[in-house]
């Protein structure tokens, strides 16, 4: 007999993974007022793109030994390209269209990848290619996550060269000190300073918009740059120089992906309001102001952002900019944690140690391995490149490639899932991909000057992800064959004569496959000839929706025998829920339809886990180096005891060998 609480689980569940409330319950989304959500979005979503004025315009005019000149037609052209890049990519593509596409309220390229996995294509190869592109897009995020904290914090501290030239030699040490503090605080979660983020970024946008407005008011002719004609003329008249400039212009839209990735935390409406009512106008005014300043004083290209400020305000602005870039970096680092968690939940990474840092905020997690790996990479970038201008040569490749992949996946979802007409998809491809591919192609010129770094990181991460995914597809059938059918095993146990010896207590055997016998259970019967009086075979399933309500979380099955003390329990989690097994057992034991496990004393349960030792063979399916890589990844996976929130003092681990 099989008893389901409300809906049954959909097919093809993904691998289990953490997320959500620490007690394992489906966390409630506390939706405060619109103003509070909008303020929160200002503090988290817009930190990266909001600090781009620190280095974007400076990089355009100083890159490639000042290839872009400061003549009026070139300045107008650059500002026009910056404005229309922000308008097209952020305002139109992300805020207007892509934010409407979500996976149960969640956004980001991994959410789009999960949506693509649900679609039915005429060609299985097309689906496989799109999923692979999504995984590669997630891999690119790690390259972006390395460079953003480095270039953001470094560009802010470099303001010392303008406000206090005598302190120039301390730029690198101060930058590293700020980064040490930033990464050390990650273990405490963004709650530590979360309430300050929104107000600080509000002040930031008001100041950068205000200083830009003061300059623009004195030289209103710069408003001509808002016409796309100047951008087109710049491209037509200056050819290769304009093409090279595109590689730096794209720095103005770095962080646009955060708008989509953080949608689940705030919702579309608050992000939409914050962008159009404050962020977009402030950025536009500041970029116009920097352009006006360069026209008035061409030497200002050395640092137009800080030179836009009056002398007395430059040092305080260095402090505010440093705080703002820390906030921007925090958003990217948290995004890396979220991408890692979703990769685990989608089955392209093994279980890693991922901790929740808040009992109230959904999605605030901490991944120690990712955190300190990023820290080492970021410090190496700061020391190795030495300046934000040099780092800018490595920036942009990963960002623009992610833009292109996001557009491709979005158009696929729009066509297949939403049923949009073909002409609309073609129009979207022409409008968005034309500009984004141009930005990507321009950034390819940076590959030999540092752009190879994020690409190398992305390809390395991508290799790890697809190797783990492929290895699981090989190992899982071999393990399934070794485990054997669960119902047949239970029938054998019930038919034993004399019957197997039963000891007092309750044993919970964790098993990923609900149709097979846990190796630890089989070994216990075959070698120890004993069973506990109550046996729960538990399978945790993570589905491609963010949250599973408590009423729909548990599925009971007595496996055809209602009085033998053996029960199968499937526990369903959303990919934003934390797979806390003891909490799930408490929920199941309280349900009146729980059958043989009703009233179970969870604090007295013993947990049995099966540990696989993978044996490499010459069987086909993967190259030998990829098998070695898979085994290395498997050996470094986090303990299931920690992952599932199990009490270590009541866990028994039994081993078995599986070949690949």
XYZ file of C-alpha atoms in Angstrom:
660
model
C 0.000 0.000 0.000
C 1.299 3.442 -0.965
C 0.042 6.567 0.826
C 0.867 9.976 -0.609
C 0.371 13.263 1.151
C -1.302 15.429 -1.462
C 0.549 15.398 -4.805
C 2.927 12.645 -5.833
C 6.474 13.404 -6.912
C 7.044 14.217 -10.571
C 9.361 12.088 -12.640
C 13.093 12.531 -13.144
C 14.017 14.091 -9.816
C 17.428 15.641 -9.520
C 20.108 14.906 -6.967
C 19.558 15.938 -3.377
C 21.006 19.166 -2.050
C 20.738 21.777 0.677
C 18.878 25.044 0.886
C 16.060 26.656 2.872
C 15.139 26.381 6.516
C 17.570 24.617 8.854
C 14.840 22.553 10.411
C 14.089 20.927 7.080
C 10.650 22.453 6.815
C 9.651 24.328 3.717
C 10.663 27.908 4.527
C 8.072 30.584 4.283
C 8.861 33.538 2.099
C 8.265 36.488 4.318
C 7.146 39.224 1.949
C 7.546 42.552 3.682
C 6.248 45.780 2.191
C 7.138 46.916 -1.279
C 9.401 49.675 0.032
C 11.396 47.231 2.174
C 11.810 44.782 -0.704
C 12.884 47.565 -3.047
C 15.408 48.790 -0.495
C 16.711 45.242 -0.071
C 17.046 44.843 -3.834
C 19.099 48.047 -3.943
C 21.520 46.565 -1.421
C 21.987 43.163 -3.016
C 20.960 43.125 -6.657
C 22.553 46.324 -7.948
C 25.888 46.393 -6.119
C 27.942 45.104 -9.052
C 26.414 47.145 -11.870
C 26.098 50.127 -9.532
C 29.861 50.320 -8.967
C 30.774 49.936 -12.646
C 31.139 53.746 -13.060
C 34.281 53.464 -10.927
C 36.225 51.905 -13.789
C 34.143 51.550 -16.982
C 34.688 54.975 -18.610
C 38.270 55.197 -17.343
C 39.036 51.853 -18.980
C 37.471 52.855 -22.310
C 39.770 55.866 -22.689
C 42.964 54.400 -21.184
C 42.909 50.873 -22.649
C 45.238 49.975 -25.520
C 47.475 52.979 -24.844
C 44.642 55.452 -25.213
C 43.379 54.200 -28.567
C 40.070 55.992 -27.998
C 40.575 59.732 -28.201
C 38.878 62.563 -26.337
C 37.489 64.416 -29.344
C 33.787 65.321 -29.078
C 32.639 62.745 -31.642
C 34.491 59.952 -29.818
C 33.329 60.998 -26.347
C 29.734 61.316 -27.523
C 30.065 57.964 -29.271
C 31.398 56.168 -26.195
C 28.756 57.600 -23.843
C 26.057 56.746 -26.392
C 27.282 53.136 -26.597
C 27.363 52.877 -22.791
C 23.843 54.260 -22.450
C 22.368 52.023 -25.128
C 24.212 48.947 -23.850
C 22.623 49.497 -20.438
C 19.245 50.218 -22.028
C 19.221 47.221 -24.360
C 20.834 44.556 -22.173
C 19.561 45.546 -18.724
C 16.381 47.594 -19.173
C 14.945 45.723 -22.148
C 16.376 42.208 -22.092
C 16.648 41.462 -18.372
C 14.184 43.738 -16.581
C 11.461 43.743 -19.237
C 11.662 40.206 -20.648
C 13.877 37.661 -18.884
C 12.627 38.521 -15.397
C 9.255 37.213 -16.563
C 10.806 33.758 -16.985
C 11.350 31.920 -13.715
C 11.526 28.421 -12.345
C 9.058 28.501 -9.475
C 10.030 32.068 -8.654
C 13.786 31.540 -8.952
C 16.010 33.028 -11.654
C 19.548 32.791 -13.007
C 21.173 30.701 -15.704
C 20.865 27.528 -13.623
C 17.105 28.140 -13.335
C 16.922 28.520 -17.127
C 18.904 25.288 -17.480
C 16.422 23.497 -15.209
C 13.558 24.812 -17.364
C 15.283 23.568 -20.516
C 15.618 20.112 -18.935
C 11.819 20.011 -18.649
C 11.200 20.873 -22.299
C 10.412 18.411 -25.064
C 12.464 18.987 -28.209
C 12.180 17.253 -31.563
C 15.855 16.388 -31.266
C 17.338 14.978 -28.064
C 20.681 16.337 -29.250
C 19.307 19.890 -29.224
C 18.242 19.524 -25.611
C 21.603 18.034 -24.640
C 23.457 20.931 -26.293
C 21.279 23.552 -24.571
C 21.759 21.934 -21.156
C 25.520 21.797 -21.764
C 25.483 25.498 -22.666
C 23.642 26.236 -19.435
C 26.211 24.319 -17.411
C 29.011 26.167 -19.198
C 27.271 29.458 -18.420
C 27.244 28.525 -14.741
C 30.956 27.705 -15.047
C 31.620 31.169 -16.465
C 30.078 32.647 -13.338
C 33.025 31.411 -11.278
C 35.420 33.329 -13.533
C 33.286 36.422 -13.046
C 33.146 35.736 -9.303
C 36.945 35.820 -9.132
C 37.442 39.075 -11.010
C 34.542 41.171 -9.684
C 35.747 41.454 -6.047
C 39.294 42.098 -7.220
C 38.519 44.852 -9.738
C 35.725 46.429 -7.663
C 37.598 46.785 -4.365
C 40.873 47.680 -6.100
C 39.234 50.410 -8.210
C 37.665 51.939 -5.088
C 40.876 51.969 -3.058
C 42.707 53.443 -6.059
C 40.796 56.622 -5.288
C 43.601 57.233 -2.786
C 45.820 58.116 -5.744
C 43.502 61.061 -6.433
C 42.467 62.137 -2.925
C 45.756 61.384 -1.111
C 48.616 60.726 -3.596
C 51.058 60.166 -0.750
C 49.182 56.988 0.184
C 49.399 55.440 -3.306
C 51.831 52.744 -2.181
C 49.216 51.446 0.269
C 46.614 50.681 -2.414
C 47.489 46.981 -2.724
C 47.887 46.315 1.042
C 44.622 48.129 1.855
C 42.819 46.216 -0.917
C 44.057 42.877 0.421
C 43.081 43.851 3.988
C 39.543 44.699 2.836
C 39.316 41.386 0.957
C 40.545 39.402 3.982
C 37.812 40.989 6.094
C 35.193 40.437 3.383
C 35.879 36.723 2.945
C 36.360 36.110 6.681
C 32.879 37.498 7.337
C 31.222 35.169 4.830
C 30.805 32.424 7.421
C 28.486 34.709 9.396
C 26.235 35.347 6.399
C 24.947 38.535 4.840
C 22.629 39.103 7.822
C 25.606 40.617 9.629
C 25.499 43.721 7.442
C 22.427 43.007 5.344
C 20.292 45.692 6.933
C 22.918 48.289 6.037
C 23.236 47.333 2.375
C 20.062 48.978 1.102
C 20.516 52.373 2.773
C 24.213 52.545 1.844
C 23.537 51.764 -1.806
C 20.680 54.268 -1.831
C 23.105 56.940 -0.644
C 25.620 55.718 -3.239
C 23.209 56.060 -6.150
C 21.967 59.453 -4.981
C 25.529 60.759 -4.744
C 26.800 59.422 -8.077
C 23.625 60.606 -9.783
C 23.851 63.996 -8.076
C 27.505 64.635 -8.947
C 26.795 63.634 -12.527
C 23.782 65.959 -12.620
C 25.868 68.924 -11.386
C 28.388 68.436 -14.198
C 25.671 67.880 -16.790
C 23.821 71.019 -15.678
C 26.956 73.048 -16.411
C 27.455 71.459 -19.832
C 24.052 70.201 -21.046
C 25.355 69.565 -24.574
C 26.378 66.096 -23.359
C 22.719 65.085 -23.518
C 23.261 64.672 -27.247
C 25.072 61.443 -26.404
C 21.744 59.832 -25.511
C 21.001 59.641 -29.238
C 21.968 56.262 -30.751
C 23.129 58.153 -33.839
C 26.387 59.099 -32.093
C 27.090 55.500 -31.161
C 26.455 54.317 -34.718
C 28.604 57.101 -36.171
C 31.413 56.223 -33.763
C 31.354 52.605 -34.964
C 31.146 53.567 -38.656
C 33.786 56.319 -38.582
C 36.328 54.730 -36.279
C 36.138 51.058 -37.239
C 38.701 49.036 -35.304
C 39.040 51.642 -32.543
C 35.301 51.431 -31.894
C 35.454 47.629 -31.955
C 38.206 47.649 -29.326
C 36.219 50.178 -27.278
C 33.272 47.753 -27.108
C 35.423 45.464 -24.953
C 35.535 48.186 -22.291
C 32.032 49.565 -22.837
C 30.625 46.219 -21.688
C 32.089 46.876 -18.233
C 29.133 49.210 -17.714
C 26.730 46.250 -17.699
C 28.692 43.813 -15.549
C 26.410 42.545 -12.831
C 23.308 42.506 -15.030
C 23.028 38.747 -14.440
C 22.472 39.488 -10.722
C 19.155 41.100 -11.618
C 17.919 37.715 -12.759
C 19.790 35.483 -10.343
C 18.468 37.345 -7.283
C 14.871 37.529 -8.468
C 13.812 34.770 -6.077
C 14.842 36.838 -3.066
C 12.877 39.979 -3.926
C 10.502 39.308 -6.800
C 10.299 41.020 -10.162
C 8.356 44.137 -9.114
C 10.834 45.519 -6.499
C 13.768 44.982 -8.871
C 11.820 46.661 -11.656
C 10.985 49.688 -9.477
C 14.480 50.075 -8.032
C 16.034 49.915 -11.489
C 13.813 52.378 -13.302
C 13.222 54.842 -10.463
C 16.749 55.137 -9.035
C 19.539 52.942 -10.413
C 19.103 53.537 -14.152
C 18.704 57.343 -13.833
C 21.668 57.581 -11.421
C 23.954 55.547 -13.681
C 22.892 57.519 -16.750
C 23.572 60.872 -15.074
C 26.958 59.728 -13.781
C 28.114 58.425 -17.157
C 26.908 61.627 -18.823
C 28.764 63.626 -16.170
C 31.997 61.688 -16.749
C 31.667 62.259 -20.485
C 31.124 65.980 -19.956
C 34.144 66.172 -17.647
C 36.388 64.483 -20.218
C 35.248 66.929 -22.898
C 36.025 69.828 -20.566
C 39.302 68.401 -19.198
C 40.716 65.527 -21.299
C 43.334 64.723 -18.640
C 40.452 63.536 -16.426
C 40.553 60.178 -18.217
C 43.061 59.135 -15.547
C 40.135 58.724 -13.122
C 36.985 60.532 -14.274
C 34.817 59.053 -11.519
C 36.709 60.573 -8.587
C 37.679 63.745 -10.479
C 33.963 64.365 -10.966
C 33.799 65.007 -7.212
C 34.840 68.294 -5.610
C 38.223 68.085 -3.896
C 36.832 68.061 -0.360
C 34.560 65.079 -1.175
C 37.119 62.831 -2.843
C 38.515 61.148 0.280
C 35.073 60.503 1.849
C 34.010 59.131 -1.533
C 36.923 56.672 -1.459
C 35.527 55.323 1.812
C 31.958 55.132 0.480
C 33.157 53.549 -2.782
C 35.112 50.932 -0.848
C 32.011 50.052 1.164
C 29.917 49.953 -2.020
C 32.386 47.631 -3.759
C 32.433 45.353 -0.733
C 28.653 45.154 -1.076
C 29.022 44.505 -4.812
C 31.558 41.783 -4.094
C 29.303 40.287 -1.433
C 26.540 39.861 -3.988
C 28.856 38.063 -6.421
C 30.363 35.833 -3.739
C 26.898 34.912 -2.452
C 25.954 34.210 -6.061
C 28.862 31.782 -6.341
C 27.569 29.969 -3.254
C 24.088 29.810 -4.793
C 25.394 28.536 -8.141
C 27.351 25.847 -6.302
C 24.290 24.774 -4.359
C 22.134 24.609 -7.480
C 24.853 22.646 -9.296
C 24.791 20.097 -6.463
C 21.021 19.927 -6.595
C 20.964 19.486 -10.374
C 23.394 16.580 -10.108
C 26.478 18.124 -11.738
C 28.449 18.389 -8.488
C 28.751 15.991 -5.551
C 27.532 16.887 -2.088
C 29.663 19.729 -0.737
C 29.609 21.332 2.685
C 27.048 24.116 2.336
C 25.800 25.836 5.459
C 22.820 28.072 6.026
C 23.656 31.341 7.727
C 20.134 32.528 8.491
C 17.097 30.884 10.001
C 14.800 33.386 8.335
C 16.242 34.366 4.936
C 15.880 31.895 2.088
C 19.036 31.408 0.051
C 21.658 32.720 2.488
C 24.237 29.959 2.385
C 27.964 29.580 2.930
C 30.227 27.139 1.077
C 33.625 27.086 2.839
C 35.516 25.389 -0.003
C 34.197 27.865 -2.573
C 34.761 30.840 -0.267
C 38.422 30.223 0.408
C 39.092 29.063 -3.132
C 37.697 32.372 -4.380
C 39.681 34.288 -1.770
C 42.968 32.757 -2.897
C 42.153 33.486 -6.535
C 41.063 37.084 -5.835
C 44.205 37.930 -3.845
C 46.352 36.373 -6.582
C 44.595 38.574 -9.151
C 45.113 41.749 -7.103
C 48.816 41.054 -6.575
C 49.384 39.703 -10.082
C 47.633 42.457 -12.043
C 48.302 45.322 -9.623
C 45.649 47.751 -10.880
C 42.014 47.855 -11.894
C 43.032 48.994 -15.393
C 45.154 45.872 -15.843
C 42.417 43.671 -14.403
C 39.930 45.161 -16.867
C 41.823 43.348 -19.622
C 40.762 40.054 -18.047
C 37.206 41.210 -17.408
C 34.380 41.027 -19.880
C 34.956 37.703 -21.619
C 33.053 35.673 -19.030
C 30.367 38.357 -18.659
C 29.629 38.685 -22.377
C 29.663 34.921 -22.923
C 27.116 34.558 -20.109
C 24.916 37.191 -21.766
C 24.922 35.226 -25.025
C 24.180 31.885 -23.338
C 21.390 33.420 -21.261
C 19.768 34.804 -24.388
C 19.992 31.467 -26.211
C 18.406 29.564 -23.324
C 15.733 32.225 -22.823
C 14.755 32.147 -26.503
C 14.537 28.336 -26.387
C 12.248 28.496 -23.353
C 10.179 31.271 -24.937
C 9.687 29.238 -28.104
C 9.048 25.764 -26.669
C 7.508 26.431 -23.242
C 5.752 29.751 -23.841
C 4.815 29.032 -27.450
C 6.013 32.390 -28.758
C 5.799 32.710 -32.565
C 8.887 32.065 -34.648
C 9.074 35.660 -35.939
C 9.261 36.959 -32.364
C 12.104 34.566 -31.528
C 13.998 35.608 -34.660
C 13.485 39.283 -33.803
C 14.745 38.703 -30.265
C 17.790 36.871 -31.582
C 18.586 39.687 -34.001
C 18.147 42.457 -31.422
C 19.918 40.840 -28.479
C 22.416 38.397 -29.960
C 23.739 40.867 -32.518
C 24.861 43.296 -29.829
C 25.949 40.633 -27.333
C 27.992 38.674 -29.870
C 29.632 41.962 -30.909
C 30.570 42.613 -27.261
C 31.851 39.050 -26.896
C 33.901 39.257 -30.100
C 35.415 42.549 -28.959
C 36.389 40.990 -25.646
C 38.112 38.116 -27.414
C 40.815 40.661 -28.260
C 41.586 40.642 -24.524
C 42.257 36.913 -24.365
C 46.030 37.215 -24.746
C 46.127 40.098 -22.258
C 44.421 38.302 -19.390
C 41.050 37.304 -20.817
C 42.319 33.732 -20.941
C 42.032 33.532 -17.162
C 38.215 33.487 -16.743
C 37.957 31.215 -19.790
C 40.476 28.801 -18.270
C 38.547 28.818 -15.007
C 35.258 28.264 -16.845
C 36.566 25.370 -18.929
C 38.124 23.774 -15.825
C 34.870 24.048 -13.860
C 32.870 22.863 -16.875
C 35.105 19.792 -17.188
C 34.524 18.981 -13.518
C 30.762 19.425 -13.807
C 30.245 17.307 -16.923
C 32.696 14.663 -15.674
C 30.714 14.277 -12.464
C 27.448 14.199 -14.402
C 28.774 11.572 -16.833
C 30.407 9.519 -14.078
C 27.156 9.355 -12.132
C 25.416 8.011 -15.224
C 27.947 5.177 -15.376
C 28.247 4.369 -11.692
C 24.541 4.572 -10.843
C 23.457 1.577 -13.018
C 26.347 -0.504 -11.629
C 25.304 0.325 -8.097
C 21.653 -0.385 -8.940
C 22.575 -3.867 -10.170
C 24.535 -4.519 -6.989
C 21.685 -3.339 -4.753
C 18.924 -5.343 -6.448
C 15.141 -4.702 -6.357
C 13.811 -3.529 -2.993
C 10.405 -5.253 -3.099
C 11.947 -8.592 -4.006
C 14.369 -8.251 -1.093
C 11.532 -7.460 1.352
C 9.579 -10.462 0.069
C 12.627 -12.668 0.675
C 13.030 -11.340 4.220
C 9.364 -11.980 5.024
C 9.593 -15.500 3.615
C 12.710 -16.507 5.579
C 12.349 -19.648 7.656
C 13.444 -19.364 10.359
C 12.732 -15.629 10.292
C 15.534 -13.125 10.574
C 16.345 -12.086 14.137
C 14.734 -8.730 15.046
C 16.310 -6.439 17.655
C 14.691 -3.555 19.496
C 14.851 -0.061 18.060
C 14.430 1.738 14.758
C 16.931 1.780 11.904
C 16.783 4.274 9.051
C 18.596 3.227 5.879
C 19.283 6.056 3.442
C 19.126 5.149 -0.221
C 19.044 7.414 -3.273
C 17.065 4.999 -5.447
C 13.592 4.184 -4.046
C 13.386 1.025 -6.176
C 16.561 -0.672 -4.934
C 17.815 -2.184 -1.685
C 20.256 -0.126 0.398
C 23.613 -1.905 0.392
C 23.857 -1.445 4.156
C 20.460 -3.140 4.645
C 21.403 -6.080 2.420
C 24.728 -6.489 4.215
C 23.045 -6.333 7.621
C 20.714 -9.197 6.733
C 23.194 -11.350 4.791
C 26.141 -10.982 7.167
C 24.665 -10.080 10.565
C 21.367 -11.992 10.091
C 19.526 -9.300 12.050
C 17.047 -6.499 11.515
C 15.630 -3.836 13.788
C 11.968 -4.175 14.714
C 11.264 -0.978 12.816
C 13.071 -0.356 9.534
C 12.636 2.836 7.503
C 14.172 2.936 4.039
C 14.390 6.616 3.213
C 14.936 8.243 -0.174
C 15.426 12.002 -0.408
C 14.282 13.577 -3.671
C 14.995 17.143 -4.770
C 12.637 18.396 -7.429
C 12.994 21.209 -9.952
C 10.871 23.629 -7.962
C 12.180 25.904 -5.205
C 10.040 24.651 -2.319
C 7.807 21.719 -1.382
C 5.041 22.473 1.152
C 5.091 20.319 4.282
C 1.733 18.784 3.352
C 3.250 17.414 0.133
C 6.641 16.418 1.471
C 6.268 12.737 2.482
C 5.222 9.662 0.501
C 4.737 6.394 2.467
C 4.915 2.851 1.087
C 4.607 -0.359 3.165
C 6.177 -2.338 0.262
C 3.285 -4.763 0.162
C 3.523 -5.850 3.811
C 1.629 -3.767 6.339
C 2.780 -5.590 9.494
C 6.455 -6.467 8.992
C 7.871 -3.230 10.419
C 9.543 -2.280 7.108
C 8.451 1.006 5.521
C 9.708 3.000 2.602
C 9.591 6.788 2.983
C 10.210 9.217 0.143
C 10.919 12.729 1.339
C 10.535 15.462 -1.251
C 12.503 18.699 -1.083
C 12.566 21.730 -3.324
C 15.990 22.792 -4.543
C 15.869 25.736 -2.134
C 14.944 23.529 0.850
C 17.464 22.020 3.241
C 17.402 18.186 3.220
C 17.325 17.775 6.973
C 16.413 14.111 7.456
C 15.659 14.095 11.241
C 13.264 17.030 10.769
C 11.606 15.232 7.846
C 11.206 12.102 10.004
C 9.515 14.132 12.731
C 7.102 15.507 10.169
C 6.378 12.021 8.795
C 5.928 10.407 12.226
C 3.253 12.937 13.194
C 1.042 12.184 10.225
C -1.954 9.905 10.928
C -1.373 7.996 7.666
C 2.234 7.182 8.521
C 1.318 3.543 9.192
C 4.084 1.526 10.824
C 6.216 4.576 11.660
C 3.436 6.626 13.288
C 4.680 7.984 16.616
C 8.310 7.191 15.801
C 10.791 8.485 18.429
C 13.227 10.253 16.122
C 15.767 10.980 18.876
C 16.345 7.221 19.367
C 16.791 6.300 15.695
C 19.993 4.719 14.316
C 21.020 5.760 10.816
C 22.728 3.375 8.384
C 24.573 4.694 5.342
C 26.229 2.874 2.448
C 29.682 4.099 1.450
C 30.738 3.385 -2.110
C 34.349 2.645 -2.991
C 34.710 3.198 -6.738
C 36.968 0.763 -8.567
C 38.338 1.934 -11.899
C 38.275 -0.613 -14.736
C 38.945 -0.579 -18.481
C 35.217 -0.548 -19.264
C 34.213 1.974 -21.973
C 32.253 5.155 -21.308
C 34.903 7.574 -20.077
C 38.574 8.151 -20.707
C 40.929 7.025 -17.972
C 41.858 10.602 -16.970
C 38.202 11.491 -16.571
C 37.634 8.383 -14.432
C 40.518 9.473 -12.214
C 39.011 12.958 -12.021
C 35.597 11.530 -11.105
C 37.113 9.398 -8.344
C 39.035 12.409 -6.995
C 35.851 14.483 -6.899
C 33.943 11.642 -5.219
C 36.621 11.266 -2.544
C 36.368 14.978 -1.730
C 32.592 15.088 -1.503
C 31.137 16.160 1.810
C 29.975 13.580 4.297
C 26.286 12.607 3.945
C 26.109 12.791 7.733
C 26.660 16.550 7.593
C 24.768 17.013 4.347
C 21.553 15.422 5.671
C 21.842 16.885 9.186
C 22.260 13.461 10.814
C 23.480 13.048 14.421
C 26.993 11.655 14.007
C 26.811 9.653 17.246
C 23.970 7.501 15.892
C 25.275 6.802 12.381
C 26.672 3.501 11.092
C 28.520 3.500 7.759
C 28.955 0.247 5.824
C 31.086 -0.017 2.679
C 30.738 -1.625 -0.738
C 32.705 -1.587 -4.003
C 31.239 -0.341 -7.294
C 33.137 -0.505 -10.590
C 33.259 2.038 -13.378
